[in-house]
Amino acid sequence: MVNVSLKSTEDIEKMRVAGRLASEVLDFITPHVKAGVTTGKLDALCHDYMVNVQGTIPAPLNYAPPGHRPYPKSVCTSVNHQVCHGIPGDKLLKHGDVINIDVTVIKDGYHGDTSRMFYIGEPSIQAKRLCESTFESMWRGINKVKPGATLGDIGHAIQSFAEGNGFSIVREFCGHGIGKKFHEDPQILHYGKAGAGMTLKAGMIFTVEPMINAGKKDIRMLGDGWTVVTADHSLSAQWEHTVLVTDDGFEVLTQSAGTPPMPASLS
Ligand code: MF3
Ligand code: CO
Ligand code: CO
């Protein structure tokens, strides 16, 4: 049973604040994301900024959806062939790595959820192509959002661009409705058929967060019960925004001074 909520004006105003704060955590951490730092240190810096500077709650910390042990850290850090939900620890970042940092804050009871890719030094040509294609895939999906469009329109835009570039889409994880709950209906698949699926209505809020692999789409879960990796150990990338369906299109809620702009080719 799918139960999609339409947000009120008050909900939307609070989601704008939560979204901006989540994005500002990524702005804050950006200068620290460099060779020689550990993912655990990045987590500790983000945690302190959220709790002590912003007065936000890190939503991942102790998050325990059915079938999962509680997530032990405040952000997710997924390096190279890690697809998502990497647990920060003593892994040292080194030149040539790529890392996704995924931040979800709770402010005033509302969630803001966003992630970006970062390069450690100079990325390989393939890593740069993967990260840039994933960014453009996310934006091609977001660009489809308006009342009357369907979830399949979003998934199709993402899948056709990514696969057209020779990459593959992870199927097991998807975007999600978000609000007072971290993960709500509907599921936002990052693949699909144009015109298929639920029709979008003004007031819906959900994430678009494609996970795209340089090799095959298959994944494995590590023994920590959270970290997802590519089965073939190929590189994986992800970007995420939280998006509101407006009367005539969309508004990206996870925006701040440091948010990378939509690719100029799409505007
Ligand atoms: N932020 C992730 C998402 O985009 C969810 C992370 S759940 C956690 O949906 F427990 F791993 F943090
Ligand atoms: Co999300
Ligand atoms: Co996220």
mmCIF file of C-alpha atoms and ligand atoms in Angstrom:
data_model
loop_
_atom_site.group_PDB
_atom_site.id
_atom_site.type_symbol
_atom_site.label_atom_id
_atom_site.label_comp_id
_atom_site.label_asym_id
_atom_site.label_seq_id
_atom_site.Cartn_x
_atom_site.Cartn_y
_atom_site.Cartn_z
ATOM 1 C CA MET A 1 0.000 0.000 0.000
ATOM 2 C CA VAL A 2 1.583 3.228 -1.182
ATOM 3 C CA ASN A 3 0.812 6.257 0.931
ATOM 4 C CA VAL A 4 2.249 9.467 -0.505
ATOM 5 C CA SER A 5 1.818 12.614 1.562
ATOM 6 C CA LEU A 6 1.369 16.081 0.083
ATOM 7 C CA LYS A 7 3.231 18.644 2.154
ATOM 8 C CA SER A 8 1.559 21.764 3.557
ATOM 9 C CA THR A 9 2.997 25.269 3.161
ATOM 10 C CA GLU A 10 4.367 25.005 6.707
ATOM 11 C CA ASP A 11 5.923 21.593 6.007
ATOM 12 C CA ILE A 12 7.545 22.961 2.848
ATOM 13 C CA GLU A 13 9.047 25.949 4.644
ATOM 14 C CA LYS A 14 10.593 23.618 7.250
ATOM 15 C CA MET A 15 11.856 21.250 4.557
ATOM 16 C CA ARG A 16 13.574 24.222 2.861
ATOM 17 C CA VAL A 17 15.437 24.923 6.094
ATOM 18 C CA ALA A 18 16.402 21.263 6.663
ATOM 19 C CA GLY A 19 17.489 20.936 3.038
ATOM 20 C CA ARG A 20 19.686 24.030 3.168
ATOM 21 C CA LEU A 21 21.281 22.870 6.420
ATOM 22 C CA ALA A 22 22.088 19.416 4.978
ATOM 23 C CA SER A 23 23.736 21.081 1.986
ATOM 24 C CA GLU A 24 25.679 23.424 4.268
ATOM 25 C CA VAL A 25 27.218 20.412 6.019
ATOM 26 C CA LEU A 26 28.672 19.403 2.640
ATOM 27 C CA ASP A 27 29.919 22.977 2.086
ATOM 28 C CA PHE A 28 31.539 22.876 5.523
ATOM 29 C CA ILE A 29 33.298 19.543 4.996
ATOM 30 C CA THR A 30 34.568 20.263 1.465
ATOM 31 C CA PRO A 31 37.972 21.802 2.403
ATOM 32 C CA HIS A 32 38.673 18.835 4.700
ATOM 33 C CA VAL A 33 38.143 16.206 1.983
ATOM 34 C CA LYS A 34 41.745 15.637 0.902
ATOM 35 C CA ALA A 35 44.555 13.088 0.934
ATOM 36 C CA GLY A 36 45.653 11.950 4.402
ATOM 37 C CA VAL A 37 42.324 12.439 6.186
ATOM 38 C CA THR A 38 40.332 9.444 7.425
ATOM 39 C CA THR A 39 36.653 8.935 6.741
ATOM 40 C CA GLY A 40 36.193 8.740 10.517
ATOM 41 C CA LYS A 41 37.668 12.231 10.918
ATOM 42 C CA LEU A 42 35.275 13.571 8.245
ATOM 43 C CA ASP A 43 32.383 11.982 10.146
ATOM 44 C CA ALA A 44 33.518 13.494 13.446
ATOM 45 C CA LEU A 45 33.861 16.963 11.882
ATOM 46 C CA CYS A 46 30.385 16.721 10.297
ATOM 47 C CA HIS A 47 28.866 15.411 13.529
ATOM 48 C CA ASP A 48 30.293 18.292 15.557
ATOM 49 C CA TYR A 49 29.142 20.852 12.961
ATOM 50 C CA MET A 50 25.612 19.442 12.868
ATOM 51 C CA VAL A 51 25.135 19.089 16.595
ATOM 52 C CA ASN A 52 27.107 22.048 17.941
ATOM 53 C CA VAL A 53 26.955 24.667 15.162
ATOM 54 C CA GLN A 54 23.662 23.982 13.383
ATOM 55 C CA GLY A 55 21.641 22.440 16.166
ATOM 56 C CA THR A 56 20.597 19.640 13.803
ATOM 57 C CA ILE A 57 20.326 15.904 14.486
ATOM 58 C CA PRO A 58 22.355 13.555 12.246
ATOM 59 C CA ALA A 59 19.593 11.245 10.994
ATOM 60 C CA PRO A 60 21.864 8.260 10.167
ATOM 61 C CA LEU A 61 23.196 7.901 13.721
ATOM 62 C CA ASN A 62 21.496 4.829 15.240
ATOM 63 C CA TYR A 63 19.084 4.668 12.300
ATOM 64 C CA ALA A 64 17.786 1.084 12.267
ATOM 65 C CA PRO A 65 15.289 0.238 9.526
ATOM 66 C CA PRO A 66 13.765 -3.278 9.722
ATOM 67 C CA GLY A 67 16.402 -5.946 9.107
ATOM 68 C CA HIS A 68 19.342 -3.621 9.820
ATOM 69 C CA ARG A 69 21.512 -3.132 12.871
ATOM 70 C CA PRO A 70 21.666 0.526 14.006
ATOM 71 C CA TYR A 71 23.890 2.625 11.727
ATOM 72 C CA PRO A 72 26.859 3.607 13.907
ATOM 73 C CA LYS A 73 27.929 6.981 12.446
ATOM 74 C CA SER A 74 26.525 10.393 11.527
ATOM 75 C CA VAL A 75 27.231 10.492 7.772
ATOM 76 C CA CYS A 76 27.866 7.880 5.074
ATOM 77 C CA THR A 77 31.243 7.868 3.296
ATOM 78 C CA SER A 78 31.460 5.607 0.235
ATOM 79 C CA VAL A 79 34.903 5.404 -1.395
ATOM 80 C CA ASN A 80 35.702 4.161 -4.946
ATOM 81 C CA HIS A 81 33.940 0.772 -5.441
ATOM 82 C CA GLN A 82 31.695 1.396 -2.408
ATOM 83 C CA VAL A 83 28.210 2.144 -3.744
ATOM 84 C CA CYS A 84 26.506 3.613 -0.672
ATOM 85 C CA HIS A 85 26.181 3.501 3.126
ATOM 86 C CA GLY A 86 29.944 3.216 3.695
ATOM 87 C CA ILE A 87 30.648 3.451 7.416
ATOM 88 C CA PRO A 88 33.266 6.080 8.332
ATOM 89 C CA GLY A 89 36.332 4.620 10.051
ATOM 90 C CA ASP A 90 40.109 4.599 9.885
ATOM 91 C CA LYS A 91 40.292 4.406 6.077
ATOM 92 C CA LEU A 92 42.819 7.031 4.879
ATOM 93 C CA LEU A 93 41.903 8.903 1.729
ATOM 94 C CA LYS A 94 44.633 8.902 -0.903
ATOM 95 C CA HIS A 95 45.362 10.688 -4.164
ATOM 96 C CA GLY A 96 43.052 9.469 -6.950
ATOM 97 C CA ASP A 97 40.230 8.278 -4.682
ATOM 98 C CA VAL A 98 36.656 9.413 -5.226
ATOM 99 C CA ILE A 99 34.263 9.612 -2.284
ATOM 100 C CA ASN A 100 30.555 10.181 -1.816
ATOM 101 C CA ILE A 101 29.557 11.916 1.393
ATOM 102 C CA ASP A 102 25.842 11.547 2.176
ATOM 103 C CA VAL A 103 24.378 13.881 4.801
ATOM 104 C CA THR A 104 20.901 13.747 6.304
ATOM 105 C CA VAL A 105 19.959 16.242 9.011
ATOM 106 C CA ILE A 106 16.828 16.577 11.087
ATOM 107 C CA LYS A 107 15.801 20.145 11.977
ATOM 108 C CA ASP A 108 12.539 20.931 13.737
ATOM 109 C CA GLY A 109 11.375 17.372 13.016
ATOM 110 C CA TYR A 110 12.019 17.562 9.251
ATOM 111 C CA HIS A 111 14.685 15.773 7.169
ATOM 112 C CA GLY A 112 17.032 17.140 4.494
ATOM 113 C CA ASP A 113 19.026 14.528 2.523
ATOM 114 C CA THR A 114 21.814 15.242 0.018
ATOM 115 C CA SER A 115 25.106 13.809 -1.188
ATOM 116 C CA ARG A 116 27.959 14.857 -3.451
ATOM 117 C CA MET A 117 31.044 13.240 -4.973
ATOM 118 C CA PHE A 118 34.505 14.578 -4.130
ATOM 119 C CA TYR A 119 37.863 13.958 -5.820
ATOM 120 C CA ILE A 120 41.001 13.403 -3.774
ATOM 121 C CA GLY A 121 43.600 15.157 -5.909
ATOM 122 C CA GLU A 122 43.375 14.458 -9.628
ATOM 123 C CA PRO A 123 40.860 11.712 -10.581
ATOM 124 C CA SER A 124 41.448 9.236 -13.416
ATOM 125 C CA ILE A 125 39.717 10.102 -16.690
ATOM 126 C CA GLN A 126 37.277 7.226 -16.088
ATOM 127 C CA ALA A 127 36.497 8.301 -12.521
ATOM 128 C CA LYS A 128 35.834 11.872 -13.660
ATOM 129 C CA ARG A 129 33.572 10.673 -16.491
ATOM 130 C CA LEU A 130 31.625 8.449 -14.072
ATOM 131 C CA CYS A 131 31.148 11.192 -11.471
ATOM 132 C CA GLU A 132 30.172 13.797 -14.073
ATOM 133 C CA SER A 133 27.763 11.412 -15.839
ATOM 134 C CA THR A 134 26.145 10.525 -12.511
ATOM 135 C CA PHE A 135 25.722 14.237 -11.713
ATOM 136 C CA GLU A 136 24.150 14.881 -15.104
ATOM 137 C CA SER A 137 21.929 11.779 -14.729
ATOM 138 C CA MET A 138 20.613 13.089 -11.422
ATOM 139 C CA TRP A 139 19.880 16.465 -13.012
ATOM 140 C CA ARG A 140 18.216 14.921 -16.073
ATOM 141 C CA GLY A 141 15.916 13.082 -13.648
ATOM 142 C CA ILE A 142 15.205 16.203 -11.580
ATOM 143 C CA ASN A 143 14.464 18.161 -14.756
ATOM 144 C CA LYS A 144 11.532 15.859 -15.501
ATOM 145 C CA VAL A 145 9.807 16.751 -12.227
ATOM 146 C CA LYS A 146 6.499 18.621 -12.591
ATOM 147 C CA PRO A 147 2.825 17.912 -11.893
ATOM 148 C CA GLY A 148 1.495 15.396 -14.412
ATOM 149 C CA ALA A 149 4.885 13.818 -15.136
ATOM 150 C CA THR A 150 5.389 10.248 -13.879
ATOM 151 C CA LEU A 151 7.981 8.476 -11.786
ATOM 152 C CA GLY A 152 8.881 6.486 -14.902
ATOM 153 C CA ASP A 153 9.811 9.737 -16.679
ATOM 154 C CA ILE A 154 12.421 10.395 -13.969
ATOM 155 C CA GLY A 155 13.811 6.863 -14.010
ATOM 156 C CA HIS A 156 13.935 6.730 -17.788
ATOM 157 C CA ALA A 157 15.837 10.027 -18.057
ATOM 158 C CA ILE A 158 18.436 8.782 -15.574
ATOM 159 C CA GLN A 159 18.795 5.299 -17.030
ATOM 160 C CA SER A 160 18.971 6.288 -20.683
ATOM 161 C CA PHE A 161 21.706 8.862 -20.070
ATOM 162 C CA ALA A 162 23.813 6.662 -17.782
ATOM 163 C CA GLU A 163 23.534 3.547 -19.938
ATOM 164 C CA GLY A 164 24.151 5.652 -23.056
ATOM 165 C CA ASN A 165 27.496 6.532 -21.495
ATOM 166 C CA GLY A 166 28.275 2.837 -20.963
ATOM 167 C CA PHE A 167 27.542 2.779 -17.223
ATOM 168 C CA SER A 168 25.029 0.722 -15.223
ATOM 169 C CA ILE A 169 22.311 1.627 -12.718
ATOM 170 C CA VAL A 170 22.129 0.001 -9.279
ATOM 171 C CA ARG A 171 18.595 -1.418 -8.783
ATOM 172 C CA GLU A 172 18.485 -2.318 -5.091
ATOM 173 C CA PHE A 173 18.456 1.258 -3.766
ATOM 174 C CA CYS A 174 16.282 4.124 -4.843
ATOM 175 C CA GLY A 175 15.195 7.655 -4.026
ATOM 176 C CA HIS A 176 12.393 8.079 -1.523
ATOM 177 C CA GLY A 177 9.722 10.359 -0.216
ATOM 178 C CA ILE A 178 10.999 12.364 2.756
ATOM 179 C CA GLY A 179 9.579 14.699 5.369
ATOM 180 C CA LYS A 180 9.025 14.042 9.060
ATOM 181 C CA LYS A 181 10.235 10.523 8.215
ATOM 182 C CA PHE A 182 13.653 9.758 6.674
ATOM 183 C CA HIS A 183 12.288 7.247 4.155
ATOM 184 C CA GLU A 184 8.658 7.558 3.020
ATOM 185 C CA ASP A 185 6.675 6.497 -0.036
ATOM 186 C CA PRO A 186 7.018 6.717 -2.944
ATOM 187 C CA GLN A 187 10.151 4.873 -4.093
ATOM 188 C CA ILE A 188 11.949 6.770 -6.832
ATOM 189 C CA LEU A 189 13.518 4.167 -9.121
ATOM 190 C CA HIS A 190 16.499 5.347 -11.137
ATOM 191 C CA TYR A 191 15.430 3.298 -14.174
ATOM 192 C CA GLY A 192 12.123 2.790 -15.935
ATOM 193 C CA LYS A 193 9.817 3.575 -18.819
ATOM 194 C CA ALA A 194 8.730 7.083 -19.768
ATOM 195 C CA GLY A 195 5.059 7.581 -18.877
ATOM 196 C CA ALA A 196 4.940 4.610 -16.488
ATOM 197 C CA GLY A 197 4.270 4.679 -12.759
ATOM 198 C CA MET A 198 2.737 7.147 -10.339
ATOM 199 C CA THR A 199 1.815 10.636 -11.523
ATOM 200 C CA LEU A 200 3.522 13.509 -9.682
ATOM 201 C CA LYS A 201 1.468 16.090 -7.808
ATOM 202 C CA ALA A 202 2.428 19.506 -6.455
ATOM 203 C CA GLY A 203 3.463 19.206 -2.799
ATOM 204 C CA MET A 204 5.259 15.874 -3.075
ATOM 205 C CA ILE A 205 8.833 15.887 -1.733
ATOM 206 C CA PHE A 206 11.299 13.127 -2.573
ATOM 207 C CA THR A 207 14.960 12.471 -3.227
ATOM 208 C CA VAL A 208 16.638 11.689 -6.529
ATOM 209 C CA GLU A 209 19.878 9.806 -5.816
ATOM 210 C CA PRO A 210 21.145 7.567 -8.616
ATOM 211 C CA MET A 211 23.930 5.077 -7.856
ATOM 212 C CA ILE A 212 25.824 4.377 -11.068
ATOM 213 C CA ASN A 213 28.594 1.835 -11.649
ATOM 214 C CA ALA A 214 31.439 1.920 -14.152
ATOM 215 C CA GLY A 215 31.143 -1.874 -14.549
ATOM 216 C CA LYS A 216 28.187 -4.185 -13.966
ATOM 217 C CA LYS A 217 25.103 -3.230 -11.934
ATOM 218 C CA ASP A 218 25.425 -6.046 -9.371
ATOM 219 C CA ILE A 219 26.247 -5.259 -5.752
ATOM 220 C CA ARG A 220 27.288 -7.015 -2.555
ATOM 221 C CA MET A 221 26.851 -6.103 1.103
ATOM 222 C CA LEU A 222 29.904 -6.198 3.363
ATOM 223 C CA GLY A 223 29.922 -8.043 6.690
ATOM 224 C CA ASP A 224 29.327 -4.794 8.583
ATOM 225 C CA GLY A 225 25.703 -5.071 7.452
ATOM 226 C CA TRP A 226 25.685 -1.619 5.804
ATOM 227 C CA THR A 227 28.486 -0.979 3.326
ATOM 228 C CA VAL A 228 27.367 -1.776 -0.235
ATOM 229 C CA VAL A 229 30.063 -2.432 -2.866
ATOM 230 C CA THR A 230 30.055 -3.298 -6.565
ATOM 231 C CA ALA A 231 30.265 -7.076 -7.078
ATOM 232 C CA ASP A 232 32.948 -6.598 -9.776
ATOM 233 C CA HIS A 233 34.829 -3.974 -7.709
ATOM 234 C CA SER A 234 34.302 -1.348 -10.416
ATOM 235 C CA LEU A 235 33.978 2.310 -9.396
ATOM 236 C CA SER A 236 30.588 3.614 -8.311
ATOM 237 C CA ALA A 237 29.261 7.173 -7.973
ATOM 238 C CA GLN A 238 26.171 8.824 -6.484
ATOM 239 C CA TRP A 239 24.699 12.309 -6.184
ATOM 240 C CA GLU A 240 21.542 13.189 -4.244
ATOM 241 C CA HIS A 241 19.125 16.094 -3.889
ATOM 242 C CA THR A 242 15.812 16.489 -2.076
ATOM 243 C CA VAL A 243 13.234 17.911 -4.503
ATOM 244 C CA LEU A 244 9.777 19.519 -4.133
ATOM 245 C CA VAL A 245 7.153 19.226 -6.890
ATOM 246 C CA THR A 246 5.904 22.800 -7.408
ATOM 247 C CA ASP A 247 2.828 24.006 -9.356
ATOM 248 C CA ASP A 248 4.862 24.329 -12.539
ATOM 249 C CA GLY A 249 7.984 22.214 -12.057
ATOM 250 C CA PHE A 250 10.406 21.569 -9.225
ATOM 251 C CA GLU A 251 12.383 23.250 -6.477
ATOM 252 C CA VAL A 252 15.621 21.687 -5.220
ATOM 253 C CA LEU A 253 15.471 22.006 -1.419
ATOM 254 C CA THR A 254 19.050 20.891 -0.672
ATOM 255 C CA GLN A 255 20.712 24.077 -1.858
ATOM 256 C CA SER A 256 23.337 26.285 -0.292
ATOM 257 C CA ALA A 257 26.174 28.577 -1.345
ATOM 258 C CA GLY A 258 28.384 25.639 -2.348
ATOM 259 C CA THR A 259 25.838 23.548 -4.278
ATOM 260 C CA PRO A 260 27.208 22.716 -7.738
ATOM 261 C CA PRO A 261 24.835 24.217 -10.347
ATOM 262 C CA MET A 262 22.786 22.178 -12.817
ATOM 263 C CA PRO A 263 24.903 21.406 -15.917
ATOM 264 C CA ALA A 264 24.602 24.368 -18.295
ATOM 265 C CA SER A 265 23.778 21.976 -21.154
ATOM 266 C CA LEU A 266 20.432 21.148 -19.492
ATOM 267 C CA SER A 267 19.094 24.688 -18.922
HETATM 268 N N1 MF3 B 1 21.173 9.021 3.249
HETATM 269 C C1 MF3 B 1 20.821 7.732 2.714
HETATM 270 C C2 MF3 B 1 19.745 7.976 1.697
HETATM 271 O O1 MF3 B 1 19.975 8.780 0.862
HETATM 272 C C3 MF3 B 1 20.391 6.777 3.767
HETATM 273 C C4 MF3 B 1 21.445 6.421 4.711
HETATM 274 S S1 MF3 B 1 20.820 5.360 5.900
HETATM 275 C C5 MF3 B 1 22.133 5.129 6.903
HETATM 276 O O2 MF3 B 1 18.650 7.480 1.711
HETATM 277 F F1 MF3 B 1 21.665 4.563 7.965
HETATM 278 F F2 MF3 B 1 23.045 4.421 6.243
HETATM 279 F F3 MF3 B 1 22.659 6.300 7.184
HETATM 280 CO CO CO B 2 18.134 9.590 0.403
HETATM 281 CO CO CO B 3 21.212 10.380 1.449
#
